[in-house]
Amino acid sequence: MSLVGADRVPRGDRAARLAWARLVEPGDPESARLVAAVGAEAALHGIDPASSLGQQVAPRLADLDVERDVRIAASLGARLVVPDDDEWPPGLDVLTNPPFCLWVRGPLHLAEACERSVGVVGARAASGYGLHQAKELAAGLAERGYTIVSGAAYGIDGAAHEGALAVDGRTIAVVAGGVDRPYPAGHAGLLARVAESGAVLSEVPPGSSPTRWRFLSRNRMIATMSRGTVVVEAGLRSGSRNTARTAADHLRVVCAVPGPVSSAVSAGCHLLIREGAQLVTDAAEVVEAVGPIGELAPVKRGGVLPEDDLEPIHRAVLSALRVQSATSVGALAKQCGASLRDVMGALGVLGVNDLVVQDGDGYRRVRRRPSDRPASQRSAT
Amino acid sequence: MSLVGADRVPRGDRAARLAWARLVEPGDPESARLVAAVGAEAALHGIDPASSLGQQVAPRLADLDVERDVRIAASLGARLVVPDDDEWPPGLDVLTNPPFCLWVRGPLHLAEACERSVGVVGARAASGYGLHQAKELAAGLAERGYTIVSGAAYGIDGAAHEGALAVDGRTIAVVAGGVDRPYPAGHAGLLARVAESGAVLSEVPPGSSPTRWRFLSRNRMIATMSRGTVVVEAGLRSGSRNTARTAADHLRVVCAVPGPVSSAVSAGCHLLIREGAQLVTDAAEVVEAVGPIGELAPVKRGGVLPEDDLEPIHRAVLSALRVQSATSVGALAKQCGASLRDVMGALGVLGVNDLVVQDGDGYRRVRRRPSDRPASQRSAT
């Protein structure tokens, strides 16, 4: 005997998946195994009332009404996306207990948007520093064509969405409750703006409240939908570290932004880096980490000085010279511990590069600004 | 024919090394090769006046007076240490061009002090954050019996010495000029205090001024004398990164302290970490990195909550309960997507752990402070 009769749910995979999303919590292992084995529809109609799964879904069975759910979604302007759909984000398929379906509001084609995407997540109780970095990072990534995936929470999540929106970039909010339930309430406006140009999505049906368990389940979607996750600020106990762990478990790149060691909301980031996450300081470094091979961030280096490309003896002679007064070749040789011949050779090279001038019996240094770079362009000695 | 006659320099390795230190600059490769091959004394008396080395040392030969140098050192209370001496720091021997000898002021036995030692170095133009961290880190390491090796420069170096001195710890200042030439002048007092309980040492003879080249040479000593180097703050162009590179080249541990990504003096640290340096946030983590195997830093974690050690279903039921009002078993089952039996089982475990109480037909949550930890100690379900 079947618990869910064919009369309770319309035919087809789509309706069956919607029913599963109503009957069990996100990430429920037993139902996921069954659906993976025989498909959503056969699994649903095959539930044995006497089995543990049967007893598990029984309390919710009375409220099951797939057709009502379809009507509600339509009235909210939310579409139902299932694995067979074009826009199903392939990253979700790596999960052991993937979502049965997604409710989505917003114009973005999910699969396309996730092709170049980064999760940007972090603490709710973020610092001003963290908020600024999240916004900058998200804006920089969005400008480079990356979709910013985050959870619309206060703090880092919100700043990440804002950063993407500020540069007219693409962003996806993965929420823990129903897509009709703006949470936190203070982010209702932000979520509306995300839904306008990007996407707000959830694996739980409209009307569902966000629970602690659903927040954790939501995190696994952010972690695997995108190519990598950046944690901007996180305490030692944090959902963001949980997201990062899921990302790493599924071979996604995990990046973390460092901060002052005295900041409690950077402690989680520092721990992640110590455990193997990539330290990143800007969008270019994130792209290098998550992007296709070959997208390298410019290696950071300081200003260039004229003597940078000189050989040691030339550099030693140069730094022994003064700008104001001349020094003799003999004094230079003593000071540098070099032969007269080597000192004269060095003075020749330095002269050709306009770094020194002769002055009476000795030589003086010519003061130059770093940007002039004559030595690096001309010295090939 | 020999350039340096036996009449010019007293017999013995010690005098010969002192002469070499006068004749060539620190790290000079040709003389180092020769001394390594035939010993300091034979090398000195064997210099061919026509050779390139002969021409190199010629300008300084007139001023060579080993006996005067010995008298000067004695008058300064500085001792000469050579590789044959007990206290010669073995770490220096890994260098291709090691110092010929060291001038040392201060009571520390160098070799013993370096057995447990860490180089703590960084930017001159350090931030308040960096100075604070350097001092804290050095104090913490000194308290754990580590000698702090640094360069006595303004900024991080000075703060590192101060941190060690503040807890009556051991510290060594490796200076780029002669040990009689306090540099920078503003650190004369600090250097005097280091010499009182620790050691101030140099590979260049008394009277020598610190030159750019000697600063770089000095860095290689800090890098190899100690078991590892911690860079607290460093710009992208910096002597500290040079020290770190030398340390890594000689298989020493390199650690770096992170900071705000917006801080130019943390940029060098972040680059080092990206290149493989160990991110550290406190002294315990430095000890774990540089100390003998087994000295592990306590893994950082946040506060502990009663539900930390519970199984998912127990946790789900717990977080579905309210403190103020009771919830029925049926409502809990619906909310958690679980069977009535599983919910009742969970309520039993939670009750045993004093986390829930029955209240009429339903259950309420008991509010507890994290420190109570009843669940973690009792639940073995």
PDB file of N, CA, C and O in Angstrom, chain A residues 25 55-56 59-60 63 129 133 212 236-237 258-261 270-271 274 278-279 285 300 302-303 305 307-308 334-339 341, chain B residues 25 55-56 59-60 63 129 133 212 236-237 258-261 270-271 274 278-279 285 300 302-303 305 307-308 333-339 341:
ATOM      1  N   GLU A  25      12.456  17.948   5.124  1.00  0.00           N
ATOM      2  CA  GLU A  25      13.342  19.104   5.268  1.00  0.00           C
ATOM      3  C   GLU A  25      14.465  19.049   4.221  1.00  0.00           C
ATOM      4  O   GLU A  25      14.830  17.972   3.753  1.00  0.00           O
ATOM      5  N   GLN A  55       6.690   7.137   8.244  1.00  0.00           N
ATOM      6  CA  GLN A  55       6.330   7.788   9.505  1.00  0.00           C
ATOM      7  C   GLN A  55       6.871   9.214   9.576  1.00  0.00           C
ATOM      8  O   GLN A  55       6.294  10.089  10.214  1.00  0.00           O
ATOM      9  N   GLN A  56       8.000   9.404   8.907  1.00  0.00           N
ATOM     10  CA  GLN A  56       8.604  10.737   8.904  1.00  0.00           C
ATOM     11  C   GLN A  56       7.738  11.745   8.161  1.00  0.00           C
ATOM     12  O   GLN A  56       7.586  12.894   8.603  1.00  0.00           O
ATOM     13  N   PRO A  59       3.297  13.296   9.399  1.00  0.00           N
ATOM     14  CA  PRO A  59       2.750  14.509  10.024  1.00  0.00           C
ATOM     15  C   PRO A  59       2.471  15.630   9.032  1.00  0.00           C
ATOM     16  O   PRO A  59       1.637  16.485   9.284  1.00  0.00           O
ATOM     17  N   ARG A  60       3.163  15.650   7.900  1.00  0.00           N
ATOM     18  CA  ARG A  60       2.986  16.766   6.962  1.00  0.00           C
ATOM     19  C   ARG A  60       2.025  16.437   5.820  1.00  0.00           C
ATOM     20  O   ARG A  60       1.736  17.302   4.981  1.00  0.00           O
ATOM     21  N   ASP A  63      -1.326  18.437   5.023  1.00  0.00           N
ATOM     22  CA  ASP A  63      -1.249  19.784   4.431  1.00  0.00           C
ATOM     23  C   ASP A  63      -0.792  19.781   2.974  1.00  0.00           C
ATOM     24  O   ASP A  63      -0.703  20.845   2.356  1.00  0.00           O
ATOM     25  N   TYR A 129      35.183  47.588   8.403  1.00  0.00           N
ATOM     26  CA  TYR A 129      36.230  47.108   7.487  1.00  0.00           C
ATOM     27  C   TYR A 129      35.706  45.981   6.602  1.00  0.00           C
ATOM     28  O   TYR A 129      35.854  45.995   5.382  1.00  0.00           O
ATOM     29  N   GLN A 133      35.122  45.877   2.538  1.00  0.00           N
ATOM     30  CA  GLN A 133      35.838  44.916   1.694  1.00  0.00           C
ATOM     31  C   GLN A 133      34.859  44.037   0.903  1.00  0.00           C
ATOM     32  O   GLN A 133      35.098  43.720  -0.267  1.00  0.00           O
ATOM     33  N   ARG A 212      16.980  27.316  11.661  1.00  0.00           N
ATOM     34  CA  ARG A 212      18.418  27.115  11.777  1.00  0.00           C
ATOM     35  C   ARG A 212      18.896  26.038  10.805  1.00  0.00           C
ATOM     36  O   ARG A 212      19.922  26.174  10.142  1.00  0.00           O
ATOM     37  N   LEU A 236      34.868  32.527  14.803  1.00  0.00           N
ATOM     38  CA  LEU A 236      35.325  31.143  14.873  1.00  0.00           C
ATOM     39  C   LEU A 236      34.144  30.180  14.770  1.00  0.00           C
ATOM     40  O   LEU A 236      34.240  29.114  14.189  1.00  0.00           O
ATOM     41  N   ARG A 237      33.023  30.535  15.359  1.00  0.00           N
ATOM     42  CA  ARG A 237      31.761  29.795  15.184  1.00  0.00           C
ATOM     43  C   ARG A 237      30.994  30.518  14.113  1.00  0.00           C
ATOM     44  O   ARG A 237      30.523  31.616  14.350  1.00  0.00           O
ATOM     45  N   PRO A 258      41.946  38.378   4.844  1.00  0.00           N
ATOM     46  CA  PRO A 258      42.514  38.559   6.184  1.00  0.00           C
ATOM     47  C   PRO A 258      42.093  39.898   6.766  1.00  0.00           C
ATOM     48  O   PRO A 258      41.535  40.745   6.073  1.00  0.00           O
ATOM     49  N   GLY A 259      42.353  40.053   8.040  1.00  0.00           N
ATOM     50  CA  GLY A 259      42.066  41.308   8.728  1.00  0.00           C
ATOM     51  C   GLY A 259      42.944  41.375   9.952  1.00  0.00           C
ATOM     52  O   GLY A 259      43.832  40.540  10.133  1.00  0.00           O
ATOM     53  N   PRO A 260      42.707  42.361  10.798  1.00  0.00           N
ATOM     54  CA  PRO A 260      43.523  42.470  12.014  1.00  0.00           C
ATOM     55  C   PRO A 260      43.385  41.203  12.865  1.00  0.00           C
ATOM     56  O   PRO A 260      42.281  40.680  12.997  1.00  0.00           O
ATOM     57  N   VAL A 261      44.486  40.722  13.424  1.00  0.00           N
ATOM     58  CA  VAL A 261      44.396  39.517  14.254  1.00  0.00           C
ATOM     59  C   VAL A 261      43.644  39.815  15.546  1.00  0.00           C
ATOM     60  O   VAL A 261      43.176  38.914  16.232  1.00  0.00           O
ATOM     61  N   HIS A 270      41.161  33.767   9.379  1.00  0.00           N
ATOM     62  CA  HIS A 270      42.556  33.380   9.615  1.00  0.00           C
ATOM     63  C   HIS A 270      42.671  31.875   9.834  1.00  0.00           C
ATOM     64  O   HIS A 270      43.604  31.232   9.335  1.00  0.00           O
ATOM     65  N   LEU A 271      41.694  31.325  10.537  1.00  0.00           N
ATOM     66  CA  LEU A 271      41.711  29.876  10.756  1.00  0.00           C
ATOM     67  C   LEU A 271      41.547  29.148   9.416  1.00  0.00           C
ATOM     68  O   LEU A 271      42.252  28.174   9.128  1.00  0.00           O
ATOM     69  N   ARG A 274      44.788  29.233   7.631  1.00  0.00           N
ATOM     70  CA  ARG A 274      45.718  28.277   8.241  1.00  0.00           C
ATOM     71  C   ARG A 274      45.371  26.842   7.839  1.00  0.00           C
ATOM     72  O   ARG A 274      46.247  25.980   7.761  1.00  0.00           O
ATOM     73  N   GLN A 278      42.797  30.001   0.442  1.00  0.00           N
ATOM     74  CA  GLN A 278      43.675  30.948  -0.244  1.00  0.00           C
ATOM     75  C   GLN A 278      43.453  32.345   0.318  1.00  0.00           C
ATOM     76  O   GLN A 278      42.322  32.823   0.339  1.00  0.00           O
ATOM     77  N   LEU A 279      44.526  32.990   0.768  1.00  0.00           N
ATOM     78  CA  LEU A 279      44.397  34.385   1.214  1.00  0.00           C
ATOM     79  C   LEU A 279      44.211  35.268  -0.016  1.00  0.00           C
ATOM     80  O   LEU A 279      44.979  35.186  -0.971  1.00  0.00           O
ATOM     81  N   GLU A 285      42.706  38.769  -7.342  1.00  0.00           N
ATOM     82  CA  GLU A 285      43.252  37.546  -6.734  1.00  0.00           C
ATOM     83  C   GLU A 285      42.179  36.470  -6.600  1.00  0.00           C
ATOM     84  O   GLU A 285      42.475  35.280  -6.700  1.00  0.00           O
ATOM     85  N   LYS A 300      51.640  41.728  -6.977  1.00  0.00           N
ATOM     86  CA  LYS A 300      51.789  43.039  -6.359  1.00  0.00           C
ATOM     87  C   LYS A 300      53.252  43.320  -6.094  1.00  0.00           C
ATOM     88  O   LYS A 300      53.977  42.476  -5.604  1.00  0.00           O
ATOM     89  N   GLY A 302      56.011  46.832  -5.098  1.00  0.00           N
ATOM     90  CA  GLY A 302      56.078  48.232  -4.728  1.00  0.00           C
ATOM     91  C   GLY A 302      56.549  49.079  -5.887  1.00  0.00           C
ATOM     92  O   GLY A 302      56.709  48.609  -7.012  1.00  0.00           O
ATOM     93  N   GLY A 303      56.769  50.376  -5.627  1.00  0.00           N
ATOM     94  CA  GLY A 303      57.260  51.286  -6.644  1.00  0.00           C
ATOM     95  C   GLY A 303      58.609  50.822  -7.161  1.00  0.00           C
ATOM     96  O   GLY A 303      59.339  50.111  -6.481  1.00  0.00           O
ATOM     97  N   LEU A 305      62.433  51.504  -8.428  1.00  0.00           N
ATOM     98  CA  LEU A 305      63.511  52.474  -8.277  1.00  0.00           C
ATOM     99  C   LEU A 305      64.513  52.286  -9.401  1.00  0.00           C
ATOM    100  O   LEU A 305      64.642  51.201  -9.955  1.00  0.00           O
ATOM    101  N   GLU A 307      67.581  51.928  -9.429  1.00  0.00           N
ATOM    102  CA  GLU A 307      68.657  50.962  -9.217  1.00  0.00           C
ATOM    103  C   GLU A 307      68.159  49.513  -9.143  1.00  0.00           C
ATOM    104  O   GLU A 307      68.953  48.594  -8.955  1.00  0.00           O
ATOM    105  N   ASP A 308      66.868  49.306  -9.331  1.00  0.00           N
ATOM    106  CA  ASP A 308      66.312  47.964  -9.148  1.00  0.00           C
ATOM    107  C   ASP A 308      66.972  46.917 -10.025  1.00  0.00           C
ATOM    108  O   ASP A 308      67.118  45.774  -9.635  1.00  0.00           O
ATOM    109  N   LYS A 334      87.312  51.870  -1.397  1.00  0.00           N
ATOM    110  CA  LYS A 334      87.457  51.506   0.010  1.00  0.00           C
ATOM    111  C   LYS A 334      86.103  51.208   0.632  1.00  0.00           C
ATOM    112  O   LYS A 334      85.912  50.216   1.322  1.00  0.00           O
ATOM    113  N   GLN A 335      85.179  52.115   0.371  1.00  0.00           N
ATOM    114  CA  GLN A 335      83.866  52.006   1.006  1.00  0.00           C
ATOM    115  C   GLN A 335      83.135  50.743   0.551  1.00  0.00           C
ATOM    116  O   GLN A 335      82.447  50.106   1.340  1.00  0.00           O
ATOM    117  N   CYS A 336      83.283  50.438  -0.728  1.00  0.00           N
ATOM    118  CA  CYS A 336      82.533  49.302  -1.269  1.00  0.00           C
ATOM    119  C   CYS A 336      83.308  47.996  -1.154  1.00  0.00           C
ATOM    120  O   CYS A 336      82.763  46.928  -1.466  1.00  0.00           O
ATOM    121  N   GLY A 337      84.568  48.053  -0.740  1.00  0.00           N
ATOM    122  CA  GLY A 337      85.358  46.821  -0.716  1.00  0.00           C
ATOM    123  C   GLY A 337      85.539  46.259  -2.109  1.00  0.00           C
ATOM    124  O   GLY A 337      85.430  45.061  -2.327  1.00  0.00           O
ATOM    125  N   ALA A 338      85.816  47.159  -3.067  1.00  0.00           N
ATOM    126  CA  ALA A 338      85.935  46.731  -4.455  1.00  0.00           C
ATOM    127  C   ALA A 338      87.223  47.291  -5.051  1.00  0.00           C
ATOM    128  O   ALA A 338      87.816  48.226  -4.509  1.00  0.00           O
ATOM    129  N   SER A 339      87.651  46.702  -6.175  1.00  0.00           N
ATOM    130  CA  SER A 339      88.864  47.190  -6.823  1.00  0.00           C
ATOM    131  C   SER A 339      88.584  48.511  -7.531  1.00  0.00           C
ATOM    132  O   SER A 339      87.437  48.820  -7.862  1.00  0.00           O
ATOM    133  N   ARG A 341      89.316  49.217 -10.499  1.00  0.00           N
ATOM    134  CA  ARG A 341      88.816  48.929 -11.837  1.00  0.00           C
ATOM    135  C   ARG A 341      87.307  48.669 -11.831  1.00  0.00           C
ATOM    136  O   ARG A 341      86.574  49.170 -12.677  1.00  0.00           O
TER     137      ARG A 341
ATOM    138  N   GLU B  25      83.601  43.368   1.997  1.00  0.00           N
ATOM    139  CA  GLU B  25      82.246  43.609   2.484  1.00  0.00           C
ATOM    140  C   GLU B  25      81.589  42.284   2.912  1.00  0.00           C
ATOM    141  O   GLU B  25      81.933  41.228   2.386  1.00  0.00           O
ATOM    142  N   GLN B  55      93.137  42.893  -6.287  1.00  0.00           N
ATOM    143  CA  GLN B  55      92.800  44.282  -6.632  1.00  0.00           C
ATOM    144  C   GLN B  55      91.620  44.796  -5.819  1.00  0.00           C
ATOM    145  O   GLN B  55      91.512  45.986  -5.519  1.00  0.00           O
ATOM    146  N   GLN B  56      90.756  43.839  -5.474  1.00  0.00           N
ATOM    147  CA  GLN B  56      89.567  44.221  -4.710  1.00  0.00           C
ATOM    148  C   GLN B  56      89.945  44.671  -3.300  1.00  0.00           C
ATOM    149  O   GLN B  56      89.394  45.647  -2.781  1.00  0.00           O
ATOM    150  N   PRO B  59      92.523  48.591  -2.086  1.00  0.00           N
ATOM    151  CA  PRO B  59      92.209  49.935  -1.554  1.00  0.00           C
ATOM    152  C   PRO B  59      92.108  49.986  -0.038  1.00  0.00           C
ATOM    153  O   PRO B  59      92.291  51.049   0.548  1.00  0.00           O
ATOM    154  N   ARG B  60      91.771  48.874   0.612  1.00  0.00           N
ATOM    155  CA  ARG B  60      91.580  48.892   2.062  1.00  0.00           C
ATOM    156  C   ARG B  60      92.810  48.424   2.840  1.00  0.00           C
ATOM    157  O   ARG B  60      92.811  48.466   4.074  1.00  0.00           O
ATOM    158  N   ASP B  63      94.782  50.621   5.506  1.00  0.00           N
ATOM    159  CA  ASP B  63      94.167  50.878   6.824  1.00  0.00           C
ATOM    160  C   ASP B  63      94.119  49.648   7.723  1.00  0.00           C
ATOM    161  O   ASP B  63      93.654  49.742   8.861  1.00  0.00           O
ATOM    162  N   TYR B 129      48.885  49.261  14.900  1.00  0.00           N
ATOM    163  CA  TYR B 129      48.472  47.855  14.971  1.00  0.00           C
ATOM    164  C   TYR B 129      49.692  46.929  14.923  1.00  0.00           C
ATOM    165  O   TYR B 129      49.838  46.020  15.743  1.00  0.00           O
ATOM    166  N   GLN B 133      51.170  44.394  17.792  1.00  0.00           N
ATOM    167  CA  GLN B 133      51.274  42.950  17.548  1.00  0.00           C
ATOM    168  C   GLN B 133      52.701  42.452  17.722  1.00  0.00           C
ATOM    169  O   GLN B 133      52.932  41.357  18.244  1.00  0.00           O
ATOM    170  N   ARG B 212      73.526  50.372   2.884  1.00  0.00           N
ATOM    171  CA  ARG B 212      72.413  49.600   2.344  1.00  0.00           C
ATOM    172  C   ARG B 212      72.784  48.133   2.150  1.00  0.00           C
ATOM    173  O   ARG B 212      72.023  47.229   2.476  1.00  0.00           O
ATOM    174  N   LEU B 236      55.360  46.026   0.223  1.00  0.00           N
ATOM    175  CA  LEU B 236      55.668  45.125  -0.883  1.00  0.00           C
ATOM    176  C   LEU B 236      57.155  45.167  -1.205  1.00  0.00           C
ATOM    177  O   LEU B 236      57.748  44.162  -1.563  1.00  0.00           O
ATOM    178  N   ARG B 237      57.774  46.329  -1.094  1.00  0.00           N
ATOM    179  CA  ARG B 237      59.226  46.472  -1.203  1.00  0.00           C
ATOM    180  C   ARG B 237      59.737  46.497   0.212  1.00  0.00           C
ATOM    181  O   ARG B 237      59.498  47.474   0.916  1.00  0.00           O
ATOM    182  N   PRO B 258      48.830  38.594   9.476  1.00  0.00           N
ATOM    183  CA  PRO B 258      47.955  39.317   8.555  1.00  0.00           C
ATOM    184  C   PRO B 258      47.476  40.632   9.161  1.00  0.00           C
ATOM    185  O   PRO B 258      47.648  40.875  10.349  1.00  0.00           O
ATOM    186  N   GLY B 259      46.892  41.438   8.333  1.00  0.00           N
ATOM    187  CA  GLY B 259      46.327  42.703   8.789  1.00  0.00           C
ATOM    188  C   GLY B 259      45.281  43.138   7.791  1.00  0.00           C
ATOM    189  O   GLY B 259      44.923  42.378   6.889  1.00  0.00           O
ATOM    190  N   PRO B 260      44.782  44.349   7.937  1.00  0.00           N
ATOM    191  CA  PRO B 260      43.768  44.819   6.978  1.00  0.00           C
ATOM    192  C   PRO B 260      44.329  44.821   5.554  1.00  0.00           C
ATOM    193  O   PRO B 260      45.478  45.213   5.349  1.00  0.00           O
ATOM    194  N   VAL B 261      43.523  44.394   4.590  1.00  0.00           N
ATOM    195  CA  VAL B 261      44.019  44.391   3.211  1.00  0.00           C
ATOM    196  C   VAL B 261      44.191  45.816   2.702  1.00  0.00           C
ATOM    197  O   VAL B 261      44.883  46.051   1.714  1.00  0.00           O
ATOM    198  N   HIS B 270      50.768  39.721   3.386  1.00  0.00           N
ATOM    199  CA  HIS B 270      49.759  38.973   2.625  1.00  0.00           C
ATOM    200  C   HIS B 270      50.392  38.286   1.412  1.00  0.00           C
ATOM    201  O   HIS B 270      50.068  37.142   1.092  1.00  0.00           O
ATOM    202  N   LEU B 271      51.312  38.988   0.775  1.00  0.00           N
ATOM    203  CA  LEU B 271      51.993  38.389  -0.376  1.00  0.00           C
ATOM    204  C   LEU B 271      52.809  37.174   0.082  1.00  0.00           C
ATOM    205  O   LEU B 271      52.788  36.118  -0.564  1.00  0.00           O
ATOM    206  N   ARG B 274      50.504  34.323   0.628  1.00  0.00           N
ATOM    207  CA  ARG B 274      50.079  33.775  -0.666  1.00  0.00           C
ATOM    208  C   ARG B 274      51.189  32.939  -1.298  1.00  0.00           C
ATOM    209  O   ARG B 274      50.929  31.997  -2.038  1.00  0.00           O
ATOM    210  N   GLN B 278      53.434  30.814   6.559  1.00  0.00           N
ATOM    211  CA  GLN B 278      52.375  30.384   7.478  1.00  0.00           C
ATOM    212  C   GLN B 278      51.725  31.616   8.097  1.00  0.00           C
ATOM    213  O   GLN B 278      52.425  32.460   8.670  1.00  0.00           O
ATOM    214  N   LEU B 279      50.400  31.709   7.995  1.00  0.00           N
ATOM    215  CA  LEU B 279      49.696  32.792   8.676  1.00  0.00           C
ATOM    216  C   LEU B 279      49.681  32.506  10.169  1.00  0.00           C
ATOM    217  O   LEU B 279      49.309  31.416  10.590  1.00  0.00           O
ATOM    218  N   GLU B 285      50.829  30.048  17.975  1.00  0.00           N
ATOM    219  CA  GLU B 285      50.866  29.559  16.592  1.00  0.00           C
ATOM    220  C   GLU B 285      52.276  29.637  16.002  1.00  0.00           C
ATOM    221  O   GLU B 285      52.660  28.805  15.178  1.00  0.00           O
ATOM    222  N   LYS B 300      41.831  27.281  17.672  1.00  0.00           N
ATOM    223  CA  LYS B 300      40.884  28.300  18.107  1.00  0.00           C
ATOM    224  C   LYS B 300      39.475  27.870  17.778  1.00  0.00           C
ATOM    225  O   LYS B 300      39.198  27.398  16.697  1.00  0.00           O
ATOM    226  N   GLY B 302      35.141  28.936  18.843  1.00  0.00           N
ATOM    227  CA  GLY B 302      34.282  29.884  19.546  1.00  0.00           C
ATOM    228  C   GLY B 302      33.710  29.282  20.808  1.00  0.00           C
ATOM    229  O   GLY B 302      34.071  28.178  21.215  1.00  0.00           O
ATOM    230  N   GLY B 303      32.808  30.016  21.456  1.00  0.00           N
ATOM    231  CA  GLY B 303      32.159  29.531  22.674  1.00  0.00           C
ATOM    232  C   GLY B 303      31.399  28.242  22.385  1.00  0.00           C
ATOM    233  O   GLY B 303      31.021  27.957  21.261  1.00  0.00           O
ATOM    234  N   LEU B 305      28.170  25.769  22.859  1.00  0.00           N
ATOM    235  CA  LEU B 305      26.739  25.816  23.166  1.00  0.00           C
ATOM    236  C   LEU B 305      26.264  24.426  23.577  1.00  0.00           C
ATOM    237  O   LEU B 305      26.844  23.420  23.169  1.00  0.00           O
ATOM    238  N   GLU B 307      23.912  22.656  22.595  1.00  0.00           N
ATOM    239  CA  GLU B 307      23.468  21.765  21.527  1.00  0.00           C
ATOM    240  C   GLU B 307      24.606  21.320  20.600  1.00  0.00           C
ATOM    241  O   GLU B 307      24.382  20.574  19.652  1.00  0.00           O
ATOM    242  N   ASP B 308      25.844  21.765  20.888  1.00  0.00           N
ATOM    243  CA  ASP B 308      26.946  21.475  19.978  1.00  0.00           C
ATOM    244  C   ASP B 308      27.141  19.988  19.707  1.00  0.00           C
ATOM    245  O   ASP B 308      27.505  19.585  18.617  1.00  0.00           O
ATOM    246  N   ALA B 333       6.786  17.652  14.953  1.00  0.00           N
ATOM    247  CA  ALA B 333       7.044  16.691  13.876  1.00  0.00           C
ATOM    248  C   ALA B 333       6.858  17.350  12.513  1.00  0.00           C
ATOM    249  O   ALA B 333       7.682  17.197  11.609  1.00  0.00           O
ATOM    250  N   LYS B 334       5.801  18.115  12.374  1.00  0.00           N
ATOM    251  CA  LYS B 334       5.545  18.839  11.126  1.00  0.00           C
ATOM    252  C   LYS B 334       6.686  19.808  10.817  1.00  0.00           C
ATOM    253  O   LYS B 334       7.194  19.887   9.706  1.00  0.00           O
ATOM    254  N   GLN B 335       7.038  20.562  11.847  1.00  0.00           N
ATOM    255  CA  GLN B 335       8.033  21.612  11.652  1.00  0.00           C
ATOM    256  C   GLN B 335       9.392  21.023  11.269  1.00  0.00           C
ATOM    257  O   GLN B 335      10.112  21.575  10.451  1.00  0.00           O
ATOM    258  N   CYS B 336       9.732  19.902  11.892  1.00  0.00           N
ATOM    259  CA  CYS B 336      11.053  19.317  11.672  1.00  0.00           C
ATOM    260  C   CYS B 336      11.063  18.338  10.507  1.00  0.00           C
ATOM    261  O   CYS B 336      12.124  17.844  10.114  1.00  0.00           O
ATOM    262  N   GLY B 337       9.903  18.014   9.969  1.00  0.00           N
ATOM    263  CA  GLY B 337       9.857  17.007   8.918  1.00  0.00           C
ATOM    264  C   GLY B 337      10.304  15.662   9.445  1.00  0.00           C
ATOM    265  O   GLY B 337      11.070  14.950   8.801  1.00  0.00           O
ATOM    266  N   ALA B 338       9.843  15.311  10.650  1.00  0.00           N
ATOM    267  CA  ALA B 338      10.286  14.065  11.277  1.00  0.00           C
ATOM    268  C   ALA B 338       9.065  13.284  11.768  1.00  0.00           C
ATOM    269  O   ALA B 338       7.976  13.839  11.915  1.00  0.00           O
ATOM    270  N   SER B 339       9.256  12.009  12.032  1.00  0.00           N
ATOM    271  CA  SER B 339       8.150  11.181  12.527  1.00  0.00           C
ATOM    272  C   SER B 339       7.877  11.521  13.983  1.00  0.00           C
ATOM    273  O   SER B 339       8.747  12.044  14.691  1.00  0.00           O
ATOM    274  N   ARG B 341       7.593   9.445  16.334  1.00  0.00           N
ATOM    275  CA  ARG B 341       8.472   8.627  17.170  1.00  0.00           C
ATOM    276  C   ARG B 341       9.851   9.282  17.337  1.00  0.00           C
ATOM    277  O   ARG B 341      10.414   9.332  18.423  1.00  0.00           O
TER     278      ARG B 341
END
